[in-house]
XYZ file of C-alpha atoms in Angstrom:
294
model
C 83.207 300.772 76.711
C 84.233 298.934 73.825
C 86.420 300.380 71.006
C 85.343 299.556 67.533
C 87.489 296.153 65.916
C 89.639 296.380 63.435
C 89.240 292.869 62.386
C 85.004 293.100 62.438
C 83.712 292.119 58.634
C 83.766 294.439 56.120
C 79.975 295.259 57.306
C 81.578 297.385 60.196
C 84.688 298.118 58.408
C 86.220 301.741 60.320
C 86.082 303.635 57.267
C 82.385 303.845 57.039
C 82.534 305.132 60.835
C 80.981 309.011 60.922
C 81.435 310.999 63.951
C 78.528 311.549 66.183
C 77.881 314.568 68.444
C 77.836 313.932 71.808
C 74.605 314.021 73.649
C 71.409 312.282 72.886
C 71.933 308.540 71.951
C 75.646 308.905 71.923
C 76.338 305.255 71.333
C 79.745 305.282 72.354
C 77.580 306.076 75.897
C 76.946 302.219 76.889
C 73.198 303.715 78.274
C 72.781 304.630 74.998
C 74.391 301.819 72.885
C 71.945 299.100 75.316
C 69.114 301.401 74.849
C 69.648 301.618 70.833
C 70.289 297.622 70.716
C 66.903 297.000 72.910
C 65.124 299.593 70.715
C 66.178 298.046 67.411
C 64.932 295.291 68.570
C 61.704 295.442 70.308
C 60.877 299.463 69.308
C 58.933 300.181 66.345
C 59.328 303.674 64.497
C 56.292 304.641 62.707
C 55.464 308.029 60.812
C 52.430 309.899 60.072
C 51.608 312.710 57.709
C 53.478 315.785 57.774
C 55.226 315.599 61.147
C 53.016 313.373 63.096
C 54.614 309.794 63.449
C 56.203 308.226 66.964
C 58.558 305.688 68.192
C 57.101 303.385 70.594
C 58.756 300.437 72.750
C 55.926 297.776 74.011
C 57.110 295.079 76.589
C 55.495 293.347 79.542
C 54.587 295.384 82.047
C 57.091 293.859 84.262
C 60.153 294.979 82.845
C 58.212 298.588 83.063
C 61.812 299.589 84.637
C 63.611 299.435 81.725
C 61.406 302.437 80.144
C 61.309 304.738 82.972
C 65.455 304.696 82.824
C 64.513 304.958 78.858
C 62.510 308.446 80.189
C 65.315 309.443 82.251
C 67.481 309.441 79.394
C 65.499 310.693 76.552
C 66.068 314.840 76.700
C 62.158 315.051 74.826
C 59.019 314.738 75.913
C 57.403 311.164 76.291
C 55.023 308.708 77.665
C 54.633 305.355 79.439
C 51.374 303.789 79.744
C 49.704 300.499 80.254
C 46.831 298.671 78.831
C 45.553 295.051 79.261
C 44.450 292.808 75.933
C 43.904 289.535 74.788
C 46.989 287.634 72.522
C 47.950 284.772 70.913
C 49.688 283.518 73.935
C 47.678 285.012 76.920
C 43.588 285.693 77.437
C 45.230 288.862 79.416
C 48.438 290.702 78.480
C 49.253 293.726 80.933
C 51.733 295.312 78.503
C 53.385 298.956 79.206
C 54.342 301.089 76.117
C 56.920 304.000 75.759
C 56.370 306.819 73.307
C 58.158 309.591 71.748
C 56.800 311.900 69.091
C 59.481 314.420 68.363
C 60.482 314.382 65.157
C 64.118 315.735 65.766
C 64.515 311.999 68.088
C 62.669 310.456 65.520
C 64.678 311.552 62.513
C 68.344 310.470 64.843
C 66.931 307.005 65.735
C 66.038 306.639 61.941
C 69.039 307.595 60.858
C 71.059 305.627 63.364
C 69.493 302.543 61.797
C 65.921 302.350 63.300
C 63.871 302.124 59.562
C 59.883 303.276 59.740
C 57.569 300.384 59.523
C 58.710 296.679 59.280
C 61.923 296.050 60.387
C 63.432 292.763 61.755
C 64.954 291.784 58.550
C 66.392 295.032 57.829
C 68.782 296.361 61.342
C 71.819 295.749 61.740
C 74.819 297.025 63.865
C 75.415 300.943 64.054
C 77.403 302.420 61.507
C 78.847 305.204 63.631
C 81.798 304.098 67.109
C 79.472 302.514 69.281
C 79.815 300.416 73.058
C 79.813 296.708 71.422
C 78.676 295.060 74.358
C 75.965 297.202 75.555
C 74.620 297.441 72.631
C 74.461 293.664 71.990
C 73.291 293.290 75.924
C 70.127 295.656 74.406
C 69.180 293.285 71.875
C 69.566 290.330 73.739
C 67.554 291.594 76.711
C 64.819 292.794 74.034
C 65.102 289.265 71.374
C 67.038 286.933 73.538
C 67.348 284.799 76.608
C 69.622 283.986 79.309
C 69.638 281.407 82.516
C 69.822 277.820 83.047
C 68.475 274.793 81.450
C 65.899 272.228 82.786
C 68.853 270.096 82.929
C 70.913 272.343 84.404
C 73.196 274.113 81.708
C 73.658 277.914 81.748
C 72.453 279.138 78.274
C 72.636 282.632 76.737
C 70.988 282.696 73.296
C 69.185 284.983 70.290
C 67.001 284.870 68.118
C 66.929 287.408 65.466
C 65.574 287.799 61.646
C 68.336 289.972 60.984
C 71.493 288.675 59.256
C 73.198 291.356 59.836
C 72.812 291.423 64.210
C 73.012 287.835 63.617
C 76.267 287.790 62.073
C 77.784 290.211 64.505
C 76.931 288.452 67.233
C 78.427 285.706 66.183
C 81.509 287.396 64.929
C 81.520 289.547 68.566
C 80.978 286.030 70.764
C 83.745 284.343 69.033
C 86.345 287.315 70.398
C 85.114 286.795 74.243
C 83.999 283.245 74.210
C 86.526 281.489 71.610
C 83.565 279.657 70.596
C 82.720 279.874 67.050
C 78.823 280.211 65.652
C 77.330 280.391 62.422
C 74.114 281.570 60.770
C 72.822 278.999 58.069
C 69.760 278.720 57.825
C 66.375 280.702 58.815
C 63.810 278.632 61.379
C 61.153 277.213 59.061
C 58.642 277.637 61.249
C 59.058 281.750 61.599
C 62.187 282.682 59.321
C 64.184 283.638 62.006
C 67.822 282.617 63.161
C 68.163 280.936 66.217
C 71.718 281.300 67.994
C 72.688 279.463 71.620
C 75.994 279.533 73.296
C 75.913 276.930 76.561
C 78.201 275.540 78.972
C 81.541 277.617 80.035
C 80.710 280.212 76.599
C 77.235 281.301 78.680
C 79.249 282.070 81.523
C 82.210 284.215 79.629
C 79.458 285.939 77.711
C 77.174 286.618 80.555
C 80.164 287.888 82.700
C 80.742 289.765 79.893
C 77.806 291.480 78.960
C 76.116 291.468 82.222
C 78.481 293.346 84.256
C 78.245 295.086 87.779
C 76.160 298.326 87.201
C 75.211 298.182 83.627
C 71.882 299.274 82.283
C 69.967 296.200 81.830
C 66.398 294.211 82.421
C 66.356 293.572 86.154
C 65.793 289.614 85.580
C 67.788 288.889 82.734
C 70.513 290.553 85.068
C 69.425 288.118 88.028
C 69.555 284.912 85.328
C 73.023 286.012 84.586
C 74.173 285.727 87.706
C 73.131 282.578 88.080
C 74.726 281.773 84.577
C 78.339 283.432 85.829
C 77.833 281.399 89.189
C 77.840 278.021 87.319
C 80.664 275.422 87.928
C 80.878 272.397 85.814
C 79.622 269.221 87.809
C 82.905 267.246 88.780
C 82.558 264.277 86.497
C 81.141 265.663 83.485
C 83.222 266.069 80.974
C 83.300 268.644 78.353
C 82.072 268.238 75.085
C 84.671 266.977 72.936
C 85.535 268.890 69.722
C 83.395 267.874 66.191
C 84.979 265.617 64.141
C 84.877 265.964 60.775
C 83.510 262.375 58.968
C 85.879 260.705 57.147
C 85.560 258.775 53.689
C 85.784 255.235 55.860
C 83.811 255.879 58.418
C 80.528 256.976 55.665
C 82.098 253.389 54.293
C 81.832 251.368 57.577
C 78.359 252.879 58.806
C 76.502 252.026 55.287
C 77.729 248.882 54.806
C 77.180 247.927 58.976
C 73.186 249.808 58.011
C 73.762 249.568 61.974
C 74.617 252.922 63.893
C 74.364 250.735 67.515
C 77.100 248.296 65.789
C 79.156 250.825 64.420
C 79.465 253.458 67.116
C 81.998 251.488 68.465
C 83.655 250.803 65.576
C 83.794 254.148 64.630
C 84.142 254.972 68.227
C 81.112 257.663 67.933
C 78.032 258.090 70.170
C 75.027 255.772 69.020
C 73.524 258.914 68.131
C 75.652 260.537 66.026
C 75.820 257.388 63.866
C 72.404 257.148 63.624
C 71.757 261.118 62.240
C 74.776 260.276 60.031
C 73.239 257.147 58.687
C 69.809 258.902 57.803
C 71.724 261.786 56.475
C 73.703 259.853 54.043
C 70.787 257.128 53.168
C 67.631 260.091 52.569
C 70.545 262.131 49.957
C 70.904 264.794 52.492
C 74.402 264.724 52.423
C 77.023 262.909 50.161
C 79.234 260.355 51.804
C 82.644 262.563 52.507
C 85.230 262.300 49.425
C 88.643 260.708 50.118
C 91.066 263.560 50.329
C 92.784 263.995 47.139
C 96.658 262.081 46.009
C 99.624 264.512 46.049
């Protein structure tokens, strides 16, 4: 169970901590901090008049697992039920849905940080002590994935509208991985933020999250075993560090016009010369300054 850090962002700064009671979604409970992450993720909270309104969870009917040990743990009444339609992606989609009307759960998820209606732009990370890493473990097994490439790299990645999750994740990876993301800038194709970590930071952060016992998807658990099971291929090298360009390198690789004639030169991969090149030459990016004279 993790403790909250004193060095998160000002976002999750201690002092805007409140106590919770313990009991139902207790998120210093890692059930409960997974279940709030997945929830906030893939749940949608929706109210009606007077009391009526419900918060529902919809996910392929074969992680139907996950929602039964959501039952278990859910002291009001609710349902899980199934129904087959026609998507975007599939002519046939067997889904399964969990549902829970109270409005005393309803009114603690909201206020835990589960808004009504339209949401993915608008979570972000508990503001009361919560189980880090379960909770992050829920939204990754609602938004993310995790296994191994085509090629062969273990991957464990996000994607997420929210800044906020976004952000944390990034801030909470850096502390177990020592790898260092950032969120720039939105997909264009879906406004959403897109985060990866590959190679020996999968492994940490799937030994990490995905550890003996915890409440989690059944397969995502399985992928991450295959992810912590990874060993580098003798031979292959890890990626070196990125090197910041320098004022004579931009220099050398506009006046070559050439990246296959100045990689070695510059003693770059053809490739990285060549984005550099169309970088500098389309006004994407200003040739780096020379640093200034003391």
């Amino acid at each position: 169970m993790a403790e909250h850090d004193p060095s998160a962002p000002v976002l999750f700064e201690v002092s805007d901590l409140t106590a919770r009671p313990v009991g139902f979604m207790d998120l210093t409970d890692p059930r409960y901090a997974y279940m709030f992450g997945f929830m906030q993720a893939d749940g949608h909270l929706s109210a009606g008049t007077g009391r009526k309104g419900r918060l529902s969870v919809e996910i392929n009917v074969r992680d139907i697992a996950i929602l039964r040990e959501f039952q278990q743990l859910t002291p009001y009444n609710s349902s899980i039920t199934e129904r087959v339609r026609s998507t975007n992606f599939a002519e046939q989609h067997h889904s399964a849905t969990w549902t829970v009307c109270s409005l005393e759960a309803r009114s603690l998820i909201n206020e835990l940080g589960i808004p009504y209606g339209r949401k993915s732009r608008k979570i972000m990370p508990p503001r009361v002590d919560f189980s880090a890493r379960d909770y992050l473990r829920g939204v990754i097994d609602a938004d993310g994935s995790v296994g191994i490439t085509s090629q062969g790299h273990p991957f464990i990645s996000l994607t997420t509208a929210s800044t906020a999750v976004g952000a944390y994740l990034c801030f909470y990876a850096k502390q177990v991985s020592g790898v260092q993301r950032y969120i720039r800038h939105r997909n264009a194709r879906d406004g959403i933020y897109n985060i990866m970590y590959t190679m020996e930071a999968a492994v940490r952060l799937a030994e990490h999250f995905y550890y003996p016992g915890c409440l989690a998807l059944r397969r995502k658990q399985k992928a991450s075993a295959a992810v912590v099971a990874w060993q580098r291929p003798p031979g292959v090298k890890p990626r070196a560090k990125n090197r910041h360009w320098k004022p004579w390198e931009d220099e050398l690789l506009l006046r070559l016009d050439d990246a296959r004639s100045a990689a070695p030169e510059l003693d770059r991969s053809p490739a990285s010369c060549s984005v550099r090149l169309w970088r500098l030459k389309s006004g994407q990016i200003a040739a780096a300054a020379p640093a200034p004279v003391e």
